[in-house]
Coordinates of C-alpha atoms in Angstrom, one line a residue:
M262 CA 0.0 0.0 0.0
R263 CA 1.3 3.4 -0.9
V264 CA 1.8 5.9 1.9
K265 CA -0.5 8.9 1.5
Q266 CA 1.6 12.0 1.7
Q267 CA 0.1 15.2 3.2
Q268 CA 1.2 18.8 3.4
F269 CA 1.2 21.1 6.5
L270 CA -2.3 22.4 7.1
E271 CA -1.2 25.9 8.3
V272 CA 2.4 27.1 8.4
L273 CA 2.8 30.1 10.7
D274 CA 5.6 32.6 11.1
R275 CA 7.8 32.2 14.1
D276 CA 6.3 35.0 16.3
E277 CA 2.7 34.0 15.7
A278 CA 3.5 30.3 16.4
E279 CA 5.1 31.3 19.7
R280 CA 2.2 33.6 20.6
R281 CA -0.4 30.9 20.1
W282 CA 1.5 28.4 22.1
R283 CA 2.3 30.7 25.0
E284 CA -1.4 31.4 25.4
V285 CA -2.1 27.8 26.4
I286 CA 0.9 26.9 28.6
S287 CA 2.1 27.9 32.0
V288 CA 5.7 29.0 32.5
V289 CA 5.5 29.9 36.2
P290 CA 8.9 29.1 37.9
G291 CA 8.9 25.9 40.0
V292 CA 10.4 25.3 43.3
S293 CA 41.3 9.9 33.3
E294 CA 38.4 7.4 33.6
S295 CA 35.8 5.7 31.4
V296 CA 32.4 7.4 31.9
F297 CA 29.1 6.6 30.4
L298 CA 28.1 9.2 27.8
E299 CA 25.0 10.2 29.8
H300 CA 27.3 11.5 32.6
A301 CA 29.9 13.2 30.4
L302 CA 28.5 16.7 30.0
G303 CA 30.9 19.3 31.2
R304 CA 33.8 16.8 31.5
V305 CA 37.1 16.9 29.6
L306 CA 38.1 14.3 27.0
A307 CA 41.3 12.4 27.8
E308 CA 41.7 10.8 24.3
D309 CA 40.9 11.6 20.7
V310 CA 37.7 10.1 19.4
R311 CA 37.5 8.7 15.8
A312 CA 34.2 7.8 14.1
P313 CA 33.7 4.0 13.9
V314 CA 31.0 4.4 11.3
D315 CA 30.0 6.6 8.4
V316 CA 27.3 9.1 9.2
P317 CA 24.9 9.0 7.5
G318 CA 25.6 5.3 6.9
F319 CA 23.6 5.3 3.7
D320 CA 22.4 7.7 0.9
R321 CA 19.4 9.3 2.5
S322 CA 16.3 11.1 1.1
N323 CA 15.8 14.6 2.7
M324 CA 12.1 14.8 1.8
D325 CA 9.0 12.8 1.1
G326 CA 8.9 12.1 -2.6
F327 CA 10.2 9.8 -5.3
A328 CA 13.7 8.5 -6.0
I329 CA 14.6 9.0 -9.6
Q330 CA 17.4 9.3 -12.1
A331 CA 17.9 13.1 -12.5
P332 CA 18.5 13.1 -16.3
D333 CA 15.0 11.6 -16.7
T334 CA 13.5 14.9 -15.4
F335 CA 15.7 17.4 -17.4
G336 CA 13.4 19.8 -19.1
A337 CA 10.4 19.0 -16.9
S338 CA 8.1 21.9 -16.1
E339 CA 4.5 22.7 -15.2
E340 CA 3.7 23.2 -18.9
E341 CA 5.7 20.1 -20.1
P342 CA 5.9 17.5 -17.4
V343 CA 7.6 14.2 -17.8
R344 CA 6.1 10.8 -17.1
L345 CA 7.9 8.0 -15.3
R346 CA 6.9 4.4 -14.6
L347 CA 6.4 3.8 -10.8
N348 CA 8.2 0.8 -9.4
S349 CA 6.2 -1.5 -7.1
E350 CA 8.4 -0.8 -4.1
T351 CA 7.8 1.9 -1.5
I352 CA 10.8 2.8 0.7
P353 CA 9.9 3.8 4.3
T354 CA 12.5 4.7 6.9
G355 CA 14.5 1.9 8.5
I356 CA 14.2 -0.5 5.6
A357 CA 16.9 -1.2 2.9
P358 CA 15.4 -1.0 -0.7
Q359 CA 15.4 -4.1 -2.9
E360 CA 14.5 -2.7 -6.3
E361 CA 16.8 -0.7 -8.6
V362 CA 15.7 2.5 -10.1
T363 CA 16.3 2.2 -13.8
P364 CA 16.0 4.9 -16.5
G365 CA 12.4 6.0 -16.9
T366 CA 11.3 4.7 -13.5
A367 CA 10.7 6.1 -10.0
T368 CA 10.3 4.7 -6.5
Q369 CA 8.3 6.3 -3.7
I370 CA 10.5 7.2 -0.7
A371 CA 9.9 8.7 2.7
T372 CA 12.0 11.4 4.4
G373 CA 15.0 9.6 5.8
G374 CA 14.6 6.6 3.5
M375 CA 17.5 4.8 2.0
L376 CA 18.2 5.8 -1.6
P377 CA 17.9 2.7 -3.9
R378 CA 20.6 1.7 -6.4
G379 CA 20.3 3.6 -9.6
A380 CA 18.7 6.7 -8.1
D381 CA 20.7 9.9 -7.8
A382 CA 18.0 12.5 -6.8
V383 CA 14.6 12.8 -5.1
V384 CA 11.7 14.8 -6.5
P385 CA 9.4 16.2 -3.8
V386 CA 5.9 14.9 -3.6
E387 CA 4.3 18.3 -4.1
Q388 CA 6.0 18.5 -7.6
T389 CA 4.3 15.3 -8.8
D390 CA 0.9 13.8 -9.6
I391 CA -0.3 10.3 -10.3
D392 CA -1.7 9.9 -13.8
D393 CA -5.5 9.7 -13.6
A394 CA -5.5 7.2 -16.5
D395 CA -2.8 5.0 -15.2
S396 CA -2.0 4.8 -11.4
Q397 CA 1.5 3.4 -12.2
V398 CA 2.6 6.5 -14.1
L399 CA 4.1 9.4 -12.1
I400 CA 3.8 12.9 -13.6
V401 CA 6.9 15.1 -12.7
R402 CA 6.6 18.9 -13.0
Q403 CA 10.1 19.9 -11.9
A404 CA 13.5 19.2 -13.3
R405 CA 16.0 17.8 -10.7
T406 CA 19.8 17.8 -10.6
P407 CA 21.9 14.9 -9.4
G408 CA 22.1 15.0 -5.6
A409 CA 18.9 17.0 -5.2
A410 CA 17.3 16.3 -1.8
V411 CA 19.9 13.6 -1.0
S412 CA 22.4 13.4 1.9
Y413 CA 25.2 11.1 0.7
A414 CA 26.7 8.4 2.9
G415 CA 29.7 9.6 4.9
T416 CA 29.3 13.2 3.9
D417 CA 28.6 14.2 7.5
M418 CA 31.4 12.0 9.1
G419 CA 33.7 9.4 7.6
R420 CA 34.7 6.2 9.4
G421 CA 38.1 6.8 10.9
E422 CA 37.8 10.6 10.9
T423 CA 38.9 12.2 14.2
I424 CA 35.7 14.0 15.4
L425 CA 36.9 15.2 18.8
F426 CA 40.4 15.8 20.2
A427 CA 41.8 15.3 23.7
G428 CA 41.4 18.3 25.9
T429 CA 37.9 19.1 24.6
R430 CA 35.4 20.2 27.2
L431 CA 32.1 18.5 26.4
T432 CA 28.9 20.5 25.7
S433 CA 25.7 19.2 24.2
R434 CA 27.2 19.7 20.7
E435 CA 30.0 17.3 21.4
T436 CA 28.0 14.7 23.3
G437 CA 25.4 14.7 20.4
L438 CA 28.3 14.1 18.0
L439 CA 29.5 11.2 20.1
A440 CA 26.1 9.6 20.2
A441 CA 25.7 10.0 16.4
V442 CA 28.7 7.6 15.9
G443 CA 27.5 5.1 18.6
C444 CA 29.8 5.9 21.5
S445 CA 28.3 4.6 24.7
E446 CA 31.3 5.3 26.9
V447 CA 34.0 8.0 26.6
A448 CA 37.4 8.4 28.3
L449 CA 37.5 11.6 30.5
V450 CA 39.9 13.4 32.7
R451 CA 39.1 12.7 36.4
R452 CA 36.1 14.9 38.4
P453 CA 14.4 21.6 37.8
R454 CA 12.1 18.0 35.1
V455 CA 11.8 17.6 31.3
A456 CA 10.8 14.3 29.8
I457 CA 12.4 13.3 26.5
L458 CA 11.2 10.6 24.2
S459 CA 12.9 9.6 20.9
T460 CA 10.6 8.1 18.3
G461 CA 10.9 6.2 15.0
D462 CA 11.3 2.7 13.7
E463 CA 14.7 3.6 12.3
I464 CA 16.2 4.7 15.7
V465 CA 18.6 2.5 17.7
Q466 CA 20.5 3.5 20.9
P467 CA 24.2 4.2 20.9
G468 CA 26.1 0.9 21.5
A469 CA 23.5 -1.3 19.8
A470 CA 24.1 -3.2 16.6
M471 CA 23.8 -1.2 13.4
R472 CA 22.5 -2.3 10.0
P473 CA 21.8 -0.3 6.8
G474 CA 18.7 1.9 7.0
L475 CA 19.0 2.5 10.8
V476 CA 20.5 5.6 12.6
Y477 CA 21.9 6.0 16.0
D478 CA 19.7 8.2 18.3
S479 CA 21.7 11.3 18.7
N480 CA 18.7 13.5 19.5
G481 CA 17.9 11.9 22.8
R482 CA 21.4 12.6 24.0
I483 CA 21.8 16.1 22.6
L484 CA 18.4 17.2 23.9
A485 CA 19.0 15.9 27.4
D486 CA 22.2 17.7 27.7
A487 CA 20.8 20.9 26.2
V488 CA 18.0 20.8 28.8
R489 CA 20.7 20.6 31.5
E490 CA 22.6 23.5 30.0
V491 CA 19.7 25.8 30.1
G492 CA 18.7 24.9 33.7
G493 CA 16.4 21.9 33.4
D494 CA 16.5 18.4 34.8
P495 CA 16.4 15.9 31.9
W496 CA 14.5 12.6 32.2
F497 CA 15.2 10.4 29.1
L498 CA 12.5 7.8 28.8
G499 CA 14.1 6.0 25.8
S500 CA 13.2 5.4 22.1
F501 CA 9.9 4.1 20.8
G502 CA 8.9 2.7 17.5
D503 CA 6.0 4.0 15.4
D504 CA 3.3 2.3 17.4
L505 CA 0.5 4.2 19.1
D506 CA 0.0 1.4 21.6
L507 CA 3.5 1.9 22.8
L508 CA 3.6 5.7 22.5
R509 CA 0.4 6.5 24.4
P510 CA 1.4 5.0 27.8
A511 CA 5.0 6.5 27.4
L512 CA 3.4 9.9 26.9
Q513 CA 1.1 9.5 29.9
K514 CA 4.1 8.5 32.1
A515 CA 6.0 11.6 30.9
L516 CA 3.0 13.9 31.6
A517 CA 2.6 12.4 35.1
G518 CA 6.2 12.9 36.1
A519 CA 7.5 16.0 34.2
D520 CA 6.8 19.7 33.9
L521 CA 7.5 19.7 30.1
V522 CA 7.5 16.9 27.6
L523 CA 9.8 16.7 24.5
L524 CA 9.4 14.2 21.7
S525 CA 11.8 14.1 18.7
G526 CA 10.9 12.7 15.2
G527 CA 7.6 12.1 13.5
T528 CA 6.6 15.7 12.9
S529 CA 6.2 15.7 9.1
K530 CA 2.6 15.1 8.2
G531 CA 1.9 11.6 6.9
E532 CA 0.2 8.4 7.9
G533 CA 3.5 7.1 9.3
D534 CA 4.0 10.0 11.7
L535 CA 2.2 9.1 14.9
N536 CA 3.5 11.6 17.5
A537 CA 1.1 14.3 16.4
A538 CA -1.8 11.8 16.6
A539 CA -0.9 10.8 20.1
V540 CA -0.3 14.4 21.2
G541 CA -3.6 15.5 19.5
E542 CA -5.5 13.4 22.0
L543 CA -4.4 15.7 24.8
D544 CA -6.4 18.8 26.0
P545 CA -5.9 21.2 24.3
G546 CA -3.5 19.2 22.3
V547 CA -1.8 20.5 19.2
V548 CA -2.0 24.3 18.7
V549 CA 0.8 24.7 16.1
H550 CA 2.0 22.2 13.5
G551 CA 4.4 23.8 11.0
V552 CA 6.5 27.0 11.3
A553 CA 8.1 28.9 8.5
L554 CA 11.6 28.1 9.5
K555 CA 14.6 26.3 7.9
P556 CA 15.6 24.1 9.5
G557 CA 12.7 23.3 11.7
K558 CA 9.5 23.7 9.7
P559 CA 7.9 20.4 11.1
I560 CA 7.9 21.5 14.8
C561 CA 4.7 20.8 16.6
L562 CA 3.8 22.9 19.7
A563 CA 1.1 21.5 22.0
A564 CA -0.1 21.4 25.6
S565 CA -1.8 19.2 28.2
A566 CA -3.6 21.1 31.0
Q567 CA -1.1 24.1 30.5
R568 CA 1.8 21.7 30.6
P569 CA 4.1 22.3 27.5
V570 CA 4.4 19.5 25.1
V571 CA 6.7 19.8 22.0
I572 CA 7.4 17.5 19.1
L573 CA 10.8 18.4 17.7
P574 CA 11.9 17.5 14.1
G575 CA 13.9 14.2 13.8
F576 CA 16.9 15.7 12.0
P577 CA 19.5 16.7 14.6
T578 CA 20.2 20.3 13.4
S579 CA 16.4 21.0 13.0
A580 CA 15.7 19.6 16.5
I581 CA 18.3 21.6 18.4
F582 CA 17.6 24.8 16.5
T583 CA 13.9 24.6 17.3
F584 CA 14.7 23.6 20.9
H585 CA 16.7 26.8 21.4
E586 CA 14.1 28.9 19.5
F587 CA 11.0 27.8 21.4
V588 CA 11.8 25.4 24.3
A589 CA 14.9 26.9 25.9
P590 CA 13.2 30.2 26.9
V591 CA 10.4 28.3 28.5
I592 CA 12.8 26.1 30.5
R593 CA 14.7 29.2 31.6
S594 CA 11.5 30.9 32.8
M595 CA 10.3 27.7 34.6
S596 CA 13.7 27.5 36.4
G597 CA 13.7 31.2 37.3
Q598 CA 16.2 32.4 34.8
G599 CA 15.9 35.6 32.8
E600 CA 16.0 35.6 29.0
T601 CA 19.5 35.3 27.5
D602 CA 20.4 37.3 24.4
R603 CA 23.2 35.7 22.4
P604 CA 25.9 38.1 21.1
V605 CA 25.8 39.2 17.5
V606 CA 28.7 40.1 15.3
Q607 CA 29.0 41.2 11.7
A608 CA 30.9 39.1 9.1
R609 CA 31.5 38.9 5.4
L610 CA 29.9 35.8 3.9
A611 CA 32.6 33.8 2.2
Q612 CA 30.4 31.7 -0.1
K613 CA 27.2 32.4 -2.0
V614 CA 24.1 30.9 -0.4
V615 CA 20.8 30.1 -2.1
S616 CA 17.8 30.1 0.3
D617 CA 14.2 29.0 0.2
R618 CA 11.9 31.9 -0.2
G619 CA 9.0 32.0 2.3
R620 CA 10.9 30.5 5.2
L621 CA 13.2 32.1 7.9
E622 CA 16.4 30.2 7.4
Y623 CA 19.1 29.6 10.0
L624 CA 22.5 29.2 8.2
L625 CA 25.3 27.6 10.3
V626 CA 28.7 29.2 9.8
G627 CA 32.2 29.0 11.0
L628 CA 34.0 32.3 11.7
V629 CA 37.6 33.2 10.9
H630 CA 39.6 36.3 11.5
P631 CA 41.6 37.6 8.5
G632 CA 45.0 38.5 9.9
G633 CA 44.6 35.9 12.6
D634 CA 44.6 38.4 15.5
G635 CA 41.3 37.4 17.1
S636 CA 39.7 40.8 16.2
T637 CA 36.0 40.9 15.5
Q638 CA 36.7 43.3 12.6
N639 CA 36.5 42.0 9.1
L640 CA 35.3 38.5 10.1
A641 CA 34.6 35.9 7.4
A642 CA 31.7 33.5 7.8
Y643 CA 31.9 30.1 6.1
P644 CA 28.6 28.2 5.6
M645 CA 28.8 24.7 7.1
G646 CA 26.4 23.4 4.5
K647 CA 25.6 19.8 5.5
G648 CA 21.9 20.0 6.0
S649 CA 19.4 19.5 8.8
G650 CA 20.5 15.9 9.2
S651 CA 24.1 16.9 10.1
V652 CA 25.5 16.5 13.6
T653 CA 29.0 17.9 12.9
S654 CA 27.8 21.1 11.3
F655 CA 26.1 22.1 14.5
S656 CA 28.9 20.9 16.8
R657 CA 31.6 22.8 14.9
A658 CA 29.7 26.0 14.0
D659 CA 30.6 29.3 15.7
G660 CA 27.2 30.9 15.0
F661 CA 24.3 31.2 12.6
V662 CA 22.9 33.7 10.1
R663 CA 19.2 34.5 9.9
I664 CA 18.1 34.7 6.3
A665 CA 14.8 36.6 6.0
R666 CA 11.8 34.9 4.4
N667 CA 11.9 37.2 1.4
R668 CA 15.5 36.4 0.5
E669 CA 16.4 33.8 -2.2
L670 CA 20.1 34.6 -2.6
V671 CA 22.8 35.9 -0.3
D672 CA 25.9 36.8 -2.4
D673 CA 29.5 36.0 -1.3
G674 CA 31.1 39.1 0.1
E675 CA 27.8 40.4 1.6
T676 CA 27.9 41.6 5.2
V677 CA 25.7 39.5 7.5
D678 CA 24.8 39.4 11.2
V679 CA 26.0 36.3 12.9
T680 CA 24.5 35.2 16.2
L681 CA 27.1 33.4 18.2
M682 CA 26.6 30.0 19.7
G683 CA 28.6 31.0 22.8
R684 CA 29.3 34.2 24.6
E685 CA 32.3 34.9 22.4
I686 CA 34.1 33.8 19.2
P687 CA 36.4 30.9 19.9
V688 CA 40.0 32.0 19.1
S689 CA 42.1 29.3 17.3
D690 CA 45.9 29.1 17.2
L691 CA 45.8 27.6 13.7
V692 CA 43.0 28.1 11.1
V693 CA 43.0 25.4 8.4
I694 CA 40.7 25.9 5.3
G695 CA 40.8 23.6 2.3
S696 CA 40.8 19.9 1.4
H697 CA 40.4 17.4 4.2
C698 CA 42.4 14.2 4.6
A699 CA 42.8 11.5 7.3
G700 CA 46.5 12.5 7.4
L701 CA 45.5 16.0 8.4
D702 CA 43.8 14.6 11.5
V703 CA 47.2 13.1 12.5
I704 CA 48.8 16.5 12.3
A705 CA 45.9 18.3 14.1
S706 CA 45.9 15.7 16.9
A707 CA 49.7 16.3 17.5
L708 CA 49.1 20.1 17.7
A709 CA 46.1 19.6 20.1
A710 CA 48.3 17.4 22.3
E711 CA 50.6 20.4 22.7
G712 CA 47.7 22.6 23.7
L713 CA 47.2 24.4 20.4
K714 CA 43.6 25.0 19.2
V715 CA 43.0 24.1 15.6
K716 CA 40.0 25.1 13.5
L717 CA 39.4 22.9 10.4
L718 CA 37.0 24.0 7.6
A719 CA 36.7 21.5 4.7
V720 CA 35.8 23.5 1.5
G721 CA 38.0 21.7 -1.1
S722 CA 41.4 22.6 -2.5
Q723 CA 40.3 25.5 -4.7
G724 CA 38.2 27.0 -1.9
G725 CA 41.2 26.8 0.4
L726 CA 43.4 28.6 -2.0
G727 CA 40.9 31.4 -2.2
A728 CA 40.7 31.6 1.6
A729 CA 44.5 31.7 1.9
A730 CA 44.8 34.4 -0.8
R731 CA 42.3 36.5 1.2
G732 CA 44.2 36.0 4.4
E733 CA 41.4 34.1 6.1
C734 CA 43.5 31.1 7.2
D735 CA 47.0 30.1 8.3
L736 CA 47.2 27.3 5.8
A737 CA 45.2 25.7 3.0
P738 CA 45.6 22.0 2.4
I739 CA 45.6 21.3 -1.4
H740 CA 46.1 18.5 -3.9
L741 CA 45.6 20.1 -7.3
L742 CA 47.0 18.5 -10.5
D743 CA 48.1 20.7 -13.4
P744 CA 47.3 18.5 -16.4
E745 CA 49.7 20.3 -18.7
S746 CA 52.9 20.0 -16.5
G747 CA 51.8 16.9 -14.5
E748 CA 52.9 18.8 -11.4
Y749 CA 50.9 19.1 -8.2
N750 CA 50.0 22.3 -6.3
A751 CA 52.9 24.6 -7.1
P752 CA 51.5 25.8 -10.5
F753 CA 48.3 27.0 -8.7
L754 CA 49.9 29.2 -6.1
P755 CA 49.3 33.0 -6.6
D756 CA 51.7 35.7 -5.4
G757 CA 51.8 36.0 -1.7
L758 CA 51.5 32.3 -0.9
R759 CA 54.2 29.8 -0.1
L760 CA 54.1 26.0 -0.4
L761 CA 54.8 24.0 2.7
R762 CA 55.6 20.4 1.8
G763 CA 53.1 18.0 3.2
Y764 CA 53.0 14.3 2.2
G765 CA 52.3 11.9 -0.6
R766 CA 49.3 9.6 -1.0
M767 CA 48.3 7.2 -3.6
Q768 CA 45.0 7.7 -5.5
G769 CA 43.5 4.7 -7.2
V770 CA 40.4 3.0 -8.6
V771 CA 38.6 0.8 -6.1
T772 CA 36.0 -1.9 -6.4
R773 CA 34.6 -4.5 -4.1
E774 CA 37.2 -7.2 -3.1
D775 CA 35.7 -9.9 -5.3
D776 CA 36.1 -7.8 -8.5
D777 CA 39.6 -8.3 -9.9
R778 CA 39.1 -6.8 -13.3
S779 CA 41.6 -4.4 -14.7
L780 CA 41.1 -0.7 -14.9
E781 CA 40.7 -0.9 -18.6
A782 CA 38.0 -3.6 -18.3
L783 CA 36.1 -1.5 -15.7
L784 CA 36.1 1.6 -17.9
A785 CA 35.0 -0.5 -20.9
D786 CA 31.9 -2.0 -19.2
D787 CA 29.0 0.3 -19.6
A788 CA 26.9 -1.8 -17.2
L789 CA 29.0 -0.7 -14.3
R790 CA 28.1 2.4 -12.2
M791 CA 30.8 4.7 -11.0
V792 CA 30.8 7.1 -8.0
N793 CA 32.3 10.5 -8.8
R794 CA 33.6 13.3 -6.5
N795 CA 32.3 16.9 -6.0
R796 CA 33.4 19.6 -8.3
G797 CA 36.3 21.6 -6.9
A798 CA 37.9 18.6 -5.3
G799 CA 41.4 17.6 -6.4
T800 CA 40.2 14.0 -6.9
R801 CA 37.6 15.2 -9.4
I802 CA 40.3 16.8 -11.6
L803 CA 42.0 13.4 -11.6
I804 CA 38.8 11.5 -12.4
D805 CA 38.0 13.9 -15.3
A806 CA 41.4 13.5 -16.7
L807 CA 41.0 9.7 -16.5
L808 CA 37.6 9.7 -18.2
G809 CA 38.2 12.2 -20.9
D810 CA 35.0 12.7 -22.8
R811 CA 33.4 9.5 -21.3
R812 CA 30.5 9.9 -18.9
P813 CA 29.8 6.4 -17.4
P814 CA 26.6 5.7 -15.4
G815 CA 26.9 7.4 -12.0
Y816 CA 29.0 10.3 -13.2
G817 CA 26.6 12.7 -11.6
Y818 CA 26.8 10.9 -8.2
E819 CA 29.1 13.4 -6.4
P820 CA 29.7 12.8 -2.7
R821 CA 32.2 15.0 -0.9
S822 CA 34.7 12.7 0.7
H823 CA 36.9 9.6 0.1
Y824 CA 34.9 7.7 2.8
A825 CA 31.6 8.5 1.0
V826 CA 33.1 7.0 -2.2
A827 CA 34.1 3.8 -0.3
A828 CA 30.7 3.5 1.4
A829 CA 28.9 3.7 -2.0
I830 CA 30.9 0.8 -3.3
V831 CA 30.8 -1.3 -0.2
Q832 CA 27.0 -0.9 0.0
G833 CA 26.5 -1.7 -3.7
R834 CA 25.2 1.7 -4.9
A835 CA 28.2 1.9 -7.2
D836 CA 30.7 -0.5 -8.7
W837 CA 33.9 1.6 -8.9
G838 CA 35.3 4.9 -7.9
V839 CA 38.5 6.8 -7.1
T840 CA 39.8 7.2 -3.5
I841 CA 43.1 7.1 -1.6
E842 CA 44.8 3.8 -0.7
T843 CA 44.4 4.4 3.1
V844 CA 40.6 4.5 2.8
A845 CA 40.6 1.5 0.5
R846 CA 42.6 -0.5 3.0
E847 CA 40.4 0.5 5.9
T848 CA 37.2 -0.5 4.1
N849 CA 38.5 -3.7 2.6
L850 CA 38.2 -2.6 -1.1
R851 CA 40.4 -3.8 -3.9
F852 CA 42.8 -1.0 -4.9
R853 CA 44.3 -0.3 -8.3
P854 CA 47.0 2.4 -8.1
L855 CA 46.3 5.3 -10.4
R856 CA 48.6 8.1 -9.4
A857 CA 50.8 9.2 -6.6
E858 CA 49.8 12.7 -5.6
R859 CA 51.0 15.5 -3.3
Y860 CA 48.9 16.8 -0.4
D861 CA 50.7 20.1 0.5
F862 CA 49.9 23.3 2.4
A863 CA 49.6 26.8 0.9
V864 CA 50.6 29.4 3.5
P865 CA 50.2 33.2 3.3
E866 CA 53.6 34.9 3.4
D867 CA 52.6 37.0 6.4
R868 CA 51.6 33.8 8.4
W869 CA 54.8 31.8 7.8
E870 CA 56.4 32.9 11.0
R871 CA 53.3 32.7 13.3
P872 CA 54.0 30.5 16.3
A873 CA 51.5 27.8 15.4
V874 CA 52.7 27.7 11.8
R875 CA 56.3 27.4 13.0
R876 CA 55.3 24.5 15.3
L877 CA 53.5 22.8 12.4
R878 CA 56.6 23.1 10.2
A879 CA 58.7 21.6 13.0
L880 CA 56.3 18.7 13.3
L881 CA 56.7 18.0 9.6
E882 CA 60.5 17.9 9.6
A883 CA 62.1 14.8 8.2
G884 CA 62.4 11.9 10.7
S885 CA 59.9 13.4 13.2
P886 CA 57.4 11.2 15.1
V887 CA 54.6 12.8 13.2
R888 CA 56.3 11.9 9.9
A889 CA 56.6 8.3 11.2
T890 CA 52.9 8.1 12.2
L891 CA 51.9 9.5 8.8
A892 CA 54.0 6.9 7.0
T893 CA 52.4 4.0 8.9
R894 CA 48.9 5.4 7.9
G895 CA 49.9 5.4 4.2
F896 CA 51.1 9.0 3.9
P897 CA 54.8 9.0 3.1
E898 CA 57.0 12.1 2.9
N899 CA 58.0 11.5 -0.7

């Protein structure tokens, strides 16, 4: 049976939504060791933490709609729609798809559903119709580009990536990040009531076994600790599947023992979303369902006998943004605290941003100080850009920009107001903007062990060069091949930048272990699907040089990391791709060497003698312990 997809009945602006909710609720104030993650807030990490899994662990739909091959929709419009044949399968959350999307076909998929093989985009349900004459024909009224409404596997976090460094003091952002990769315990240096329910059939608790289509419950952890941060006493009741018979008694237990009840997930309207149905049975029940925010549109504001009840969106960034926008002020009032205004600074937007007209958007950004002096003058704001399902984007952001409902485009270079996450802008000893690599984590970890604070912003090699040329970073990691000379990196350096020698790494073509065909045979087989890399990446330049004019199936599939490429092949969504040897070895893929490349650092001349840069140069001297560690990880000096 196909799931009936509904739209929000009334989407309110932020202020009107809060006004209606406040009318029906009461906010009167009421009277080194291994530690479980639930007790870790405020403690200090004793060891680095590396992600044991890819997050997301699969290519995921960001909306309710239909999984399609993007080229099938090129040219589609209201006046000239295209028609696709519907596959028999419907993909809910938590279930791995079985049927491939072939040219000219489409498969219905839920928000958070696992993208099937063959599909490279999702068309939203509101841009489609079912043909009245043939219920198996989908009418599509909007063209889609590859990657539209899709979060690729591993684009948030790659397995083996260092996500937190020793010496980090844990806030809710960091504990949510740990939960998202399944950490149930963490090594730490020795040292009034809100009910929280996580819901969804796809949710499993950190530490539990994982399989494709499931996600670790990071919301339960991040919300509990956010409640504690703003003065509440969190009471986590656990996670519940999409079953009203289980949800009703859990909700009644929460109402009987708490002053405020939070649920996360199940806020988008549809037959499979049962939280709103359960809360709707309360008195007065739901008063707001849908607010013109991005992220956070699906939030549901409700009450039971003046007791606040809130259903937060399931995606982590959406959940925590709407928590701070609506719930945190209520908790502060109930705990006797005054309203807290976050500091606002001005910054220049470093990259162009396209926004959805009609919704107030919160854009997460990282802030850097041109000149590296910690001044709040001439700040640059880099969009984090990983979507509402990202955990790392929120954990690493310095602030957010409010984009008004009537804006569709914010140009790079435009001055914007940035609301800070904390009371001040974190000052880093070393700002690194450019291409990311697992070897860079080794270097950053060594610097952190010496007490230096390192900010890493992954924007690709070319984006890093631009940042270095503008003086917005101390160094830009790059691996750019000049096809004419065959030389890496040096030909791309503009005046004012110096090249710091990094390390070598081997790029190669990878397949699953049981595929022993040669590179030539792989390229000649049109039945095989490739996985590409994002434009602007050094690896993309190498791939395009390899392919020439050829465009194999999957060319438009453009994840943003080496680990995402490996995940696509391991999980069968692609048959071959290009990644580095270290990642191939860690993921048990067959590796065919393609080209040894250089991963070096572009450094502004006026930053060359900064203390942190001098220390980095010393760490990279020949024969150093860091050089030895890099070599064992597959990153030799030469």
